[in-house]
Coordinates of C-alpha atoms and ligand atoms in Angstrom, one line a residue:
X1 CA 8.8 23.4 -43.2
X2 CA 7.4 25.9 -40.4
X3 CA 7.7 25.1 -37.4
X4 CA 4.7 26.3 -34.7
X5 CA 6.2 27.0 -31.0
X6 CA 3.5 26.1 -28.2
X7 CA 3.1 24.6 -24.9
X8 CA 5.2 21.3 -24.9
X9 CA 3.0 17.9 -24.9
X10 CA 4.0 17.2 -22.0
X11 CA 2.0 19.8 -20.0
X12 CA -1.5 19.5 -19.2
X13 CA -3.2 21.9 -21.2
X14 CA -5.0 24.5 -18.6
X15 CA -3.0 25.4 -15.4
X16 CA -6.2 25.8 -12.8
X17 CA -4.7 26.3 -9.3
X18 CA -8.5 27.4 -8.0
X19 CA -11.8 28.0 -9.6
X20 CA -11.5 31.6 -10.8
X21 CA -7.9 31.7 -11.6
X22 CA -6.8 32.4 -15.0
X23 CA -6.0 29.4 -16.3
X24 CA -2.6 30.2 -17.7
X25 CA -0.6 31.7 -15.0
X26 CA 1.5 29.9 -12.9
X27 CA 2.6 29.8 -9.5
X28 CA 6.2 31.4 -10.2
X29 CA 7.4 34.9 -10.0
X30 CA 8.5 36.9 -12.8
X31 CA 11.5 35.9 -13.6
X32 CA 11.8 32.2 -11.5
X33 CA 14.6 30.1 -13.1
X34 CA 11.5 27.4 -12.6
X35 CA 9.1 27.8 -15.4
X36 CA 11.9 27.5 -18.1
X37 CA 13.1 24.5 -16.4
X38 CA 9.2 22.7 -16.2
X39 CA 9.9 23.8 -20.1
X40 CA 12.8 22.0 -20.8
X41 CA 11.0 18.6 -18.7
X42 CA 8.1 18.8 -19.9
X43 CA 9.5 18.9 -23.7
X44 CA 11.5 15.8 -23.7
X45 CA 8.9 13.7 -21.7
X46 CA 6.9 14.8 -24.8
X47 CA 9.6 14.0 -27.5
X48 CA 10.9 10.8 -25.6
X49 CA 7.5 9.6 -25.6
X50 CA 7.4 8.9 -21.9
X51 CA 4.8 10.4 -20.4
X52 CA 2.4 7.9 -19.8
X53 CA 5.3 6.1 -18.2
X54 CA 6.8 9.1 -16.2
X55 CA 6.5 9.9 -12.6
X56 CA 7.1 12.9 -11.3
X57 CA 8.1 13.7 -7.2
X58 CA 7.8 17.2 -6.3
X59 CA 9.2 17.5 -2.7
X60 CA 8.7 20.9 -0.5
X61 CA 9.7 24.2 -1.7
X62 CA 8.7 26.1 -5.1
X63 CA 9.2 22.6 -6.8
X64 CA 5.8 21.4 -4.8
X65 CA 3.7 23.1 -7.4
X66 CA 4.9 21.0 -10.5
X67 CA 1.6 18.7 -10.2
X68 CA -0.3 21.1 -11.4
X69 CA 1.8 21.3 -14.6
X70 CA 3.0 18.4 -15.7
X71 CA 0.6 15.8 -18.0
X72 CA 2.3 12.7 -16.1
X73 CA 2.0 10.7 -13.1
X74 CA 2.8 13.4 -9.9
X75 CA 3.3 12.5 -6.3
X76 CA 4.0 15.3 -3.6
X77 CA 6.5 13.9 -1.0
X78 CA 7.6 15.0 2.5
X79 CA 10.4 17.6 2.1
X80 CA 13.8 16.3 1.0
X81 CA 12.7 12.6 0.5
X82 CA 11.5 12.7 -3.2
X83 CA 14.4 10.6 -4.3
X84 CA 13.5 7.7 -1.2
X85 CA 10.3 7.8 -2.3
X86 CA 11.3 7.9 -6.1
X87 CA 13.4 4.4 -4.7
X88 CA 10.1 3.2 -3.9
X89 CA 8.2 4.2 -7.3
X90 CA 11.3 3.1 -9.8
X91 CA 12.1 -0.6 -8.0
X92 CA 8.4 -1.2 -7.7
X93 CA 7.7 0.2 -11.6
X94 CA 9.9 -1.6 -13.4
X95 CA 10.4 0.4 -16.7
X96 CA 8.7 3.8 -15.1
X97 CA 10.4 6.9 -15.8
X98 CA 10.9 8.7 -12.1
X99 CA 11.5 12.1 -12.0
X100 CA 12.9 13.5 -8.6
X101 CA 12.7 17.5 -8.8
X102 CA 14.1 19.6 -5.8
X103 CA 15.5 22.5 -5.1
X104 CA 18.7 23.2 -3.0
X105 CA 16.6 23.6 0.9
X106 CA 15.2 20.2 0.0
X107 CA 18.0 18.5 -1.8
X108 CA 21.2 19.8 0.0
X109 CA 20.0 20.5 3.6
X110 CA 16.9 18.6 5.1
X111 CA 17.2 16.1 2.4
X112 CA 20.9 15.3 2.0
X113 CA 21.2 11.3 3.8
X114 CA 18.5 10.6 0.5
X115 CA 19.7 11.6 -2.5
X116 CA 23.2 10.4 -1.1
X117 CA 21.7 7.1 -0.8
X118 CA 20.0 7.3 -3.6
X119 CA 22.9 8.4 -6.1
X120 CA 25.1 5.3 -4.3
X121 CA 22.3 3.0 -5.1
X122 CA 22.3 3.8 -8.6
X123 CA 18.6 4.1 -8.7
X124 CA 16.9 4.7 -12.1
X125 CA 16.2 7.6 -11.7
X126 CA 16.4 11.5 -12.8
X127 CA 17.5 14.2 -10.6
X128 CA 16.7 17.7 -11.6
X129 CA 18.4 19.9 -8.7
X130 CA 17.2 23.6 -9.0
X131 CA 20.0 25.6 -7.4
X132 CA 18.9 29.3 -6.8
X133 CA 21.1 29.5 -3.3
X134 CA 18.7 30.5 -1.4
X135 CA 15.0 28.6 0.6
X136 CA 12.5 30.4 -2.0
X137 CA 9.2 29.3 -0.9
X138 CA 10.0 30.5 2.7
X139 CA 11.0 34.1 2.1
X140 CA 14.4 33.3 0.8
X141 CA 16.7 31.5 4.5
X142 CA 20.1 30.6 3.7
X143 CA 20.3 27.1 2.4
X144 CA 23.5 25.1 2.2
X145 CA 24.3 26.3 -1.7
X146 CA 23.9 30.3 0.0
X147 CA 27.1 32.2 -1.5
X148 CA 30.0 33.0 1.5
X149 CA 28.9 36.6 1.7
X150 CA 25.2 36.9 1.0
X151 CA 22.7 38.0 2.6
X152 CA 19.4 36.4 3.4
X153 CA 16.7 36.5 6.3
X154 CA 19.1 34.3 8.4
X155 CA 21.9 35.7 7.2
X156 CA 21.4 39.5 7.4
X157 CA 25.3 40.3 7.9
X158 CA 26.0 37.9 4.5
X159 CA 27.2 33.7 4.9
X160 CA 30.0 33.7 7.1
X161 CA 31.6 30.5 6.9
X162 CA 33.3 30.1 10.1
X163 CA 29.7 29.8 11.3
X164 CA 28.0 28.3 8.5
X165 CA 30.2 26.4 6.4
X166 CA 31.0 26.5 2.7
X167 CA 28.3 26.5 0.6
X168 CA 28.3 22.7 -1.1
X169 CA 28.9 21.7 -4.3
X170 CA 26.3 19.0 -4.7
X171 CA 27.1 18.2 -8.2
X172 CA 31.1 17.3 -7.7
X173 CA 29.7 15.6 -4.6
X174 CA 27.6 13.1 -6.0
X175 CA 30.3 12.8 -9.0
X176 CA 32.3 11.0 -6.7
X177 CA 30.5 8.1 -6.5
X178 CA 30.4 5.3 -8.4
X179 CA 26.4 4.5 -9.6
X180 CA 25.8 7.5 -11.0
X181 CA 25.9 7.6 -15.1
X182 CA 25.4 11.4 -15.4
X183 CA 25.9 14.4 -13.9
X184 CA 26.1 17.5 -14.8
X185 CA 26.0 21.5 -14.1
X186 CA 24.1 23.8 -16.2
X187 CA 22.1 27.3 -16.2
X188 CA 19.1 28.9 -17.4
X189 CA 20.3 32.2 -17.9
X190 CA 20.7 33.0 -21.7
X191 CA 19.8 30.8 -25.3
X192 CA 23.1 29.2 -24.9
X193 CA 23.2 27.8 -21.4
X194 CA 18.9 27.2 -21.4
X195 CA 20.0 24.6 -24.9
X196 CA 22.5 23.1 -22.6
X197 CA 20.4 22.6 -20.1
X198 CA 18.0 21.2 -22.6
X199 CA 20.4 18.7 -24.2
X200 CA 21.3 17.7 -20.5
X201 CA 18.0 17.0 -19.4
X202 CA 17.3 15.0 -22.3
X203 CA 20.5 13.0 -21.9
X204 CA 19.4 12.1 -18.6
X205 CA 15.9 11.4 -19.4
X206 CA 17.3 8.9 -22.6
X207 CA 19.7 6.9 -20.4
X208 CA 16.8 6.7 -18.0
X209 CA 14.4 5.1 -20.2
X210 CA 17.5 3.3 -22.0
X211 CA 18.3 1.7 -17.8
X212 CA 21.3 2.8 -17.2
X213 CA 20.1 4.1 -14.0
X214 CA 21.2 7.8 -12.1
X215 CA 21.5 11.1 -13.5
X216 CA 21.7 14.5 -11.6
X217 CA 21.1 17.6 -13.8
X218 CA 22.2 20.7 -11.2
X219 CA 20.5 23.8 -12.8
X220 CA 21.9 27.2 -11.5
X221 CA 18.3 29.1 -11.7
X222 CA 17.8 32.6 -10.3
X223 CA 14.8 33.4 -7.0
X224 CA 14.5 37.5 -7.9
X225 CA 12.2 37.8 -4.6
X226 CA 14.2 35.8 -2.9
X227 CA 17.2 37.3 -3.9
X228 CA 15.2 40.7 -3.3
X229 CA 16.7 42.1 -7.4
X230 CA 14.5 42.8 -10.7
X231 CA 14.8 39.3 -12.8
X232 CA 16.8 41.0 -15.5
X233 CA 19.6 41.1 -12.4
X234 CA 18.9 38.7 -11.1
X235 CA 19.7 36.9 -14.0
X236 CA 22.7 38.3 -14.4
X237 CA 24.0 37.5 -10.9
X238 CA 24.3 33.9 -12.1
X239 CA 26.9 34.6 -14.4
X240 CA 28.7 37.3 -12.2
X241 CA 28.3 35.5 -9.0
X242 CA 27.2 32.0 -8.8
X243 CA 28.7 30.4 -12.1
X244 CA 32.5 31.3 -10.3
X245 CA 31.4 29.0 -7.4
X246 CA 29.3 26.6 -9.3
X247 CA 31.3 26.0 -12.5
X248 CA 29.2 25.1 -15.6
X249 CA 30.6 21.1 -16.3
X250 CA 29.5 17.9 -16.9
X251 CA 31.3 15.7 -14.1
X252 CA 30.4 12.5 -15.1
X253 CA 29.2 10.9 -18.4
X254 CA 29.8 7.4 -18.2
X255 CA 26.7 6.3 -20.7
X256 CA 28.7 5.0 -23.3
X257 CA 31.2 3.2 -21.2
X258 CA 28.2 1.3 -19.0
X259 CA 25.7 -1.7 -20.1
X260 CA 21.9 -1.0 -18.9
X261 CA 21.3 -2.3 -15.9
X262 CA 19.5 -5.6 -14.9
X263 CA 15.9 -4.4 -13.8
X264 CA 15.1 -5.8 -10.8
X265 CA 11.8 -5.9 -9.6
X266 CA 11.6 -6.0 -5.7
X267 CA 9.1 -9.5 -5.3
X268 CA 10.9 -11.7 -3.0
X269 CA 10.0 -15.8 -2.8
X270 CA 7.8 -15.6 0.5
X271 CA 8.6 -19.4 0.4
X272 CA 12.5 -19.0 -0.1
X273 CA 12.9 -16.6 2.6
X274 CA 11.0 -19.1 4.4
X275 CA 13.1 -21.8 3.7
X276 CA 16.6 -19.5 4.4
X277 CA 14.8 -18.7 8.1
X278 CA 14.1 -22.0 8.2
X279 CA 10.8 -22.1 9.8
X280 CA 7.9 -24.2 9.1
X281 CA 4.8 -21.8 7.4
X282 CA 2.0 -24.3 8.6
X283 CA 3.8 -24.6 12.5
X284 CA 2.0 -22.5 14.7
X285 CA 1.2 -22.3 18.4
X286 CA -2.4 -23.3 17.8
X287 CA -3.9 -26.0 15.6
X288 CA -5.7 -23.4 12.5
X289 CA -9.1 -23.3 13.2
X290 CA -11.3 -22.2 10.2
X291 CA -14.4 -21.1 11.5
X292 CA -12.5 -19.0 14.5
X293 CA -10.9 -17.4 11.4
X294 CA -14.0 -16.8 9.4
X295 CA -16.3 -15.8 12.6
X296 CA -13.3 -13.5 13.7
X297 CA -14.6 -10.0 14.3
X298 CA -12.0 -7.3 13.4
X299 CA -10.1 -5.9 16.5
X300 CA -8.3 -2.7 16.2
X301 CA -6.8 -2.3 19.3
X302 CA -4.8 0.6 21.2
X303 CA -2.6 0.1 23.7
X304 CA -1.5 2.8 26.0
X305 CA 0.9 4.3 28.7
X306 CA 4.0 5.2 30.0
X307 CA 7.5 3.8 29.4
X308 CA 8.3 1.0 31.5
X309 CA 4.7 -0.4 31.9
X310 CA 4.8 -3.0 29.3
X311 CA 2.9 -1.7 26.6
X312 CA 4.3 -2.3 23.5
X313 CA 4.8 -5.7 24.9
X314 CA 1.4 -6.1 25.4
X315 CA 1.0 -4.8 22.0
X316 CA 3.3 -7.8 20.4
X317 CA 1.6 -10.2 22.7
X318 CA -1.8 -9.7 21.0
X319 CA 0.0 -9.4 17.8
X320 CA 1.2 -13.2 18.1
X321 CA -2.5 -14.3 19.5
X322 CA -3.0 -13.0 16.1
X323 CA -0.2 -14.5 13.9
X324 CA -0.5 -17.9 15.6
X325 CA -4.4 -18.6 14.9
X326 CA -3.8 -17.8 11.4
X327 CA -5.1 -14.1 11.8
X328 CA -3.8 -11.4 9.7
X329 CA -1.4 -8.8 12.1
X330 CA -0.5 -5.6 12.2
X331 CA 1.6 -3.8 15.3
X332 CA 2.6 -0.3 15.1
X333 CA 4.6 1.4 18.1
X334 CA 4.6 4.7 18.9
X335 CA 6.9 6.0 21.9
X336 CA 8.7 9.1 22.8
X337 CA 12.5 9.2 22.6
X338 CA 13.1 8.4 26.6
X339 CA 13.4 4.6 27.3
X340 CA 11.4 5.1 30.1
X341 CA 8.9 7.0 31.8
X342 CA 8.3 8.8 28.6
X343 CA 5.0 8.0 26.5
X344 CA 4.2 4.8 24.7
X345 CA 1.0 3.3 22.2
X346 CA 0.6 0.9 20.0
X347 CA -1.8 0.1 17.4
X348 CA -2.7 -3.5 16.9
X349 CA -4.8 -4.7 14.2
X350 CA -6.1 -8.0 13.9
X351 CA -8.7 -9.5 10.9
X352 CA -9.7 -12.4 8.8
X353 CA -9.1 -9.8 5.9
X354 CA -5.6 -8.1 4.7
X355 CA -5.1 -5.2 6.5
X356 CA -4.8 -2.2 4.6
X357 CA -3.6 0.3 7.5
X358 CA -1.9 -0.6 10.8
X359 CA -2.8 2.7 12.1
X360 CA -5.9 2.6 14.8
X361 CA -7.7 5.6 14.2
X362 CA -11.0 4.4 15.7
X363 CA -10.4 1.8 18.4
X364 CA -12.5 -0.9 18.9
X365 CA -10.7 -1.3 22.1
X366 CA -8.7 1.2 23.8
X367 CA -6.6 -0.2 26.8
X368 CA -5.6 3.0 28.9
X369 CA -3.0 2.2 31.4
X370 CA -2.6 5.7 32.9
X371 CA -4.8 8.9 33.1
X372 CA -3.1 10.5 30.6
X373 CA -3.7 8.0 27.7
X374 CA -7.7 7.7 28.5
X375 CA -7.3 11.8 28.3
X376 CA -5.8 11.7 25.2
X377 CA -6.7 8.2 23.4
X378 CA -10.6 8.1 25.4
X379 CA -12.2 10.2 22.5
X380 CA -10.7 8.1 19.3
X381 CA -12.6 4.9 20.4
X382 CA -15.8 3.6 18.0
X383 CA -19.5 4.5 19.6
X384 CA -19.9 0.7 21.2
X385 CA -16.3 -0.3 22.0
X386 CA -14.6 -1.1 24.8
X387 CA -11.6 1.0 27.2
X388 CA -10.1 -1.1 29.7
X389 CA -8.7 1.2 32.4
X390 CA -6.1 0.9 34.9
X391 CA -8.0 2.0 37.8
X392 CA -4.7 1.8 40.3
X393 CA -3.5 4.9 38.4
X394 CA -6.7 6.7 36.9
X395 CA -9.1 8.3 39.5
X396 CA -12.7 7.9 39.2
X397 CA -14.6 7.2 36.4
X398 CA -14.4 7.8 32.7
X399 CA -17.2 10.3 31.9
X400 CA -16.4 12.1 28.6
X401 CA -18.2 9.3 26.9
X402 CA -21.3 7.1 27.5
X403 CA -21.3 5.4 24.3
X404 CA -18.5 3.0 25.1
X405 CA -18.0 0.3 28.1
X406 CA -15.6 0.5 30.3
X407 CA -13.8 -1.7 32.5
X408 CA -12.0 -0.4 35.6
X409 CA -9.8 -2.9 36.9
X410 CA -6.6 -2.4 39.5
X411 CA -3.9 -4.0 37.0
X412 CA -0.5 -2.9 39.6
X413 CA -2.8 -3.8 42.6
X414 CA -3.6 -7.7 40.9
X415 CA 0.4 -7.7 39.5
X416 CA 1.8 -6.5 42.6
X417 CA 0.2 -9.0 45.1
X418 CA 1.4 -11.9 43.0
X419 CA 5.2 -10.2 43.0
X420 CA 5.1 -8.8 39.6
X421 CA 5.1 -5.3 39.3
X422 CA 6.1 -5.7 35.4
X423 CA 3.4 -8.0 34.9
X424 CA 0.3 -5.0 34.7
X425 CA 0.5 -5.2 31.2
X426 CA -0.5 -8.8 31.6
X427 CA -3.9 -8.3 33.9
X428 CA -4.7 -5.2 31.1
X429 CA -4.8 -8.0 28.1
X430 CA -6.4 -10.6 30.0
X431 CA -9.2 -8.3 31.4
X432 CA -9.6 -6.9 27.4
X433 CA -9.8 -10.7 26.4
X434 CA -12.1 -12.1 28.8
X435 CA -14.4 -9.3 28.2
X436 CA -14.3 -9.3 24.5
X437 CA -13.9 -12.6 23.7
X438 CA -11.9 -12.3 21.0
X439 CA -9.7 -15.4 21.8
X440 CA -9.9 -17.4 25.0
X441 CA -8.1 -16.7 27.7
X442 CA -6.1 -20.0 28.1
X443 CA -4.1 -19.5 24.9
X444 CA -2.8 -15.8 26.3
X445 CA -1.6 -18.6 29.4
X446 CA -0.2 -21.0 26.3
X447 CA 1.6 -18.3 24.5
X448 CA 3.0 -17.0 27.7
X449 CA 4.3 -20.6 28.7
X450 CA 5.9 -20.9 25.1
X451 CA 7.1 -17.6 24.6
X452 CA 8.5 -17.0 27.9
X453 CA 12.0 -18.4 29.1
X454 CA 12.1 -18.3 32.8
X455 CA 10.2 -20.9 34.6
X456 CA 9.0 -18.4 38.1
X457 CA 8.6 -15.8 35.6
X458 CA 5.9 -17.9 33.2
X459 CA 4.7 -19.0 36.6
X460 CA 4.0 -15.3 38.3
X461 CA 2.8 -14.5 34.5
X462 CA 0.1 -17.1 34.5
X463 CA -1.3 -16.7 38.3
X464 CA -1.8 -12.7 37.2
X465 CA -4.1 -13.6 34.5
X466 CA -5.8 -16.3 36.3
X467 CA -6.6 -13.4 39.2
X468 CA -7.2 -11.0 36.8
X469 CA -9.9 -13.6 34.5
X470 CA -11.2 -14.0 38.4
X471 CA -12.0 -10.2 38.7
X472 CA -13.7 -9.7 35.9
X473 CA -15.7 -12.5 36.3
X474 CA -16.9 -11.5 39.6
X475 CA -17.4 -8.0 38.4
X476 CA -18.0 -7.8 34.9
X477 CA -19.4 -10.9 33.3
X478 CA -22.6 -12.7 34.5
Ligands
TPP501 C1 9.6 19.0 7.2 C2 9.5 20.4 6.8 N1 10.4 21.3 7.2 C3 10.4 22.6 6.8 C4 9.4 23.0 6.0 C5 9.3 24.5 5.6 N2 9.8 24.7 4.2 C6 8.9 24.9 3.2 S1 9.6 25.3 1.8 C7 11.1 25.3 2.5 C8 12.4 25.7 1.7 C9 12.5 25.1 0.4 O1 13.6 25.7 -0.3 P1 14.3 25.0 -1.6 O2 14.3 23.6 -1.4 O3 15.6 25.7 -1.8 O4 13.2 25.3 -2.7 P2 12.8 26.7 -3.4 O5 11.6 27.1 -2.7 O6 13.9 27.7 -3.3 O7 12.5 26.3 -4.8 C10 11.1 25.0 3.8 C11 12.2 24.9 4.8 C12 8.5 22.1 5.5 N3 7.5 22.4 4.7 N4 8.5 20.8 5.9
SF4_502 S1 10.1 32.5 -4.5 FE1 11.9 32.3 -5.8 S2 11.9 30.1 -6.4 FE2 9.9 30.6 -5.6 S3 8.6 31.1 -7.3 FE3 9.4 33.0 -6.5 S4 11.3 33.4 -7.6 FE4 10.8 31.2 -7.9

């Protein structure tokens, strides 16, 4: 029999980065530990037979180029969180093939609380972990698997480890725990250890498919620019330096000895969690109205201002208008890290349809409680919406756009004369919802009166949006 050697089945056939390019050469440097490990990958997707199955997360680093190689599902995640958002694609995929490839930066540094969590969980999942010591991609940092001793851009006097630590051991780490089925340390330095490496990967890749859930294949892989050596050295520091550290074992093989586990696809009951809660689906605040529903014109509202001045609040408020007529609802805060006085938004959506974003690029309605929110938020509203502007703290009038309306209405002055300061947040709403229309005013006073506990504060709550429906009466509607 003869045997032809060629590109494995399991890469796509021309590597085209951008027009022009040759199509065959890849990203990598000569003599990057990657390309033989894509190699190894890509040749037992294609002799497992799972490639139409497979998905492949390439985070940050060198390992963010593997879309362009490999004929499978790809998905480019934020740095370190390919294995969170490998959670996602395996409990979601039932019987996918996930494919979580990082290198030590992403896996062992910024990245560390998820493939922790990840490896505890047991996901079904494959973890190929590309240890060359070093951040490649960036012009070669220390990273937490940097030798004591060697130097790199942010180590130019070599790791010292009174300051920096040992460098970690990821693969005797995650052996420790109890999910994992497989784990196991290998190189891609010589015939010997790249067949190793190859028997690994497709050990892992088998008790994937077979549902016996985590394996972590560490690869010891050299970075000759990184590492600033010729490959053929570079090469050969993996034996001389990094194999002593990073011992060439398996840690864990516990395939035999485990049963697959249950696949478990993550579709809850919506009506047995509402029967745990115990609340009633059909109870709601206001009788459902049908043709409110279907004449509902989409709102996509932002809300904001400084810490303290009730603005996510305001946000939820609309966001049970919403829920209790039957709406659809979507609230999305966004605030700074002080509690107050810091910034705060949200983004409320609100339709008769699902909602596929709750993020509010292009308001309909922009409520600005302070001049810096009109500054910043004043430009992102649609041609023909609204901004409802808190005149006691904005100056003048709005005149970057002319295409919008806008309402300027004293919101401290009407909370404070009814002795409630906190209650601005209240007059904003009211003014946007007597203006727009988009529910009647009275039911913001219902849900208040339910929603609220203390008597004088439901009281002081009301009489600000009955001064407030007052003013824009007198100044806005005819
Ligand atoms: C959130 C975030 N932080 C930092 C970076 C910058 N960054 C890009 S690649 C990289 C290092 C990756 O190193 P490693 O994971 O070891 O992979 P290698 O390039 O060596 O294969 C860093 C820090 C980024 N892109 N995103
Ligand atoms: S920088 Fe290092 S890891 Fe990245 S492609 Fe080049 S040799 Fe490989």
């Amino acid at each position: 029999m003869q045997e032809v050697l060629g590109k494995p089945e399991g890469f796509v056939d021309n590597f085209v980065r951008k027009p022009g390019d040759y199509p065959k050469v890849t990203h990598y440097c000569p003599g990057c530990g990657h390309g033989r490990v894509h190699k190894l990958i890509a040749e037992a997707m294609a002799d497992l037979e799972i490639s139409d199955k497979t998905v492949l997360i390439s985070p940050v680093g060198c390992t963010v180029f593997a879309y362009y190689y490999f004929d499978c599902g790809n998905i480019q995640s934020a740095h370190g969180r390919a294995p969170a958002v490998g959670t996602g694609v395996g409990r979601s995929n039932p019987g996918s093939i996930t494919i979580s490839y990082q290198g030590d930066g992403d896996l062992g540094a910024i990245g560390t609380a998820e493939i922790i969590h990840a490896a505890n969980r047991g996901e079904n999942m494959t973890v190929i972990f590309v240890n060359n010591g070093i951040y490649g991609m960036t012009g070669g940092q220390m990273a937490p698997t940097t030798l004591e001793g060697q130097v790199t851009t942010t180590t130019p006097t070599g790791r010292d480890i009174d300051e920096a630590g040992h460098p970690m051991r990821m693969s005797e780490m995650i052996a420790t725990l109890e999910a994992p089925v497989f784990v196991e340390r290998t190189a891609v330095t010589d015939t010997k250890n790249i067949m190793k490496t190859r028997k690994a990967i497709r050990k892992a890749l088998k008790s994937q498919k077979d549902g016996y859930g985590f394996s972590f294949v560490e690869i010891l892989s050299s970075c000759p620019i990184g590492w600033k050596m010729k490959p053929v050295a570079a090469n050969q520091r993996i034996t001389d330096e990094m194999v002593p550290y990073f011992p060439l074992k398996n840690f864990k093989d516990e395939i035999e000895n485990r049963s697959p586990r249950p696949t478990k696809t993550v579709d809850p009951d919506p009506n047995k969690i509402i029967e745990v809660l115990g609340v009633d689906k059909d109870e709601r605040l206001f009788k459902k109205d049908q043709s409110f529903i279907d004449n509902f014109k989409d709102q996509h509202v932002r809300i904001a201002g400084f810490g303290g001045q009730g603005v996510l609040l305001a946000g939820t408020t609309l966001g049970y208008l919403g829920m209790e007529t039957g709406l659809n609802t979507t609230w999305l805060p966004s605030y700074g890290p002080e509690m107050r006085g810091g910034t705060a938004n949200c983004h409320i959506v609100l339709s008769n349809k699902e909602v596929g974003s709750p993020l509010v690029e292009k308001a309909s309605t922009l409520i600005a409680m302070n001049q810096p929110s009109l500054n910043e938020f004043g430009v992102t509203v649609k041609p023909g919406g609204l901004i409802v502007i808190n005149s006691s703290t904005v100056e003048g009038k709005y005149t970057e756009r002319d295409d919008v309306t806008c309402l300027y209405i004293p919101m401290n002055e009407i909370a404070e004369s009814l002795g409630v300061m906190q209650a601005a947040n209240m007059a904003a709403l009211t003014a946007y919802l007597a203006y727009s229309k988009a529910f009647d005013v009275d039911m913001l006073t219902s849900l208040i009166k339910a929603n609220f506990k203390k008597k004088t504060l439901i009281e002081k709550n009301v009489a600000v949006i009955q001064k407030t429906y007052e003013y824009v009466k007198e100044n806005y509607l005819n």
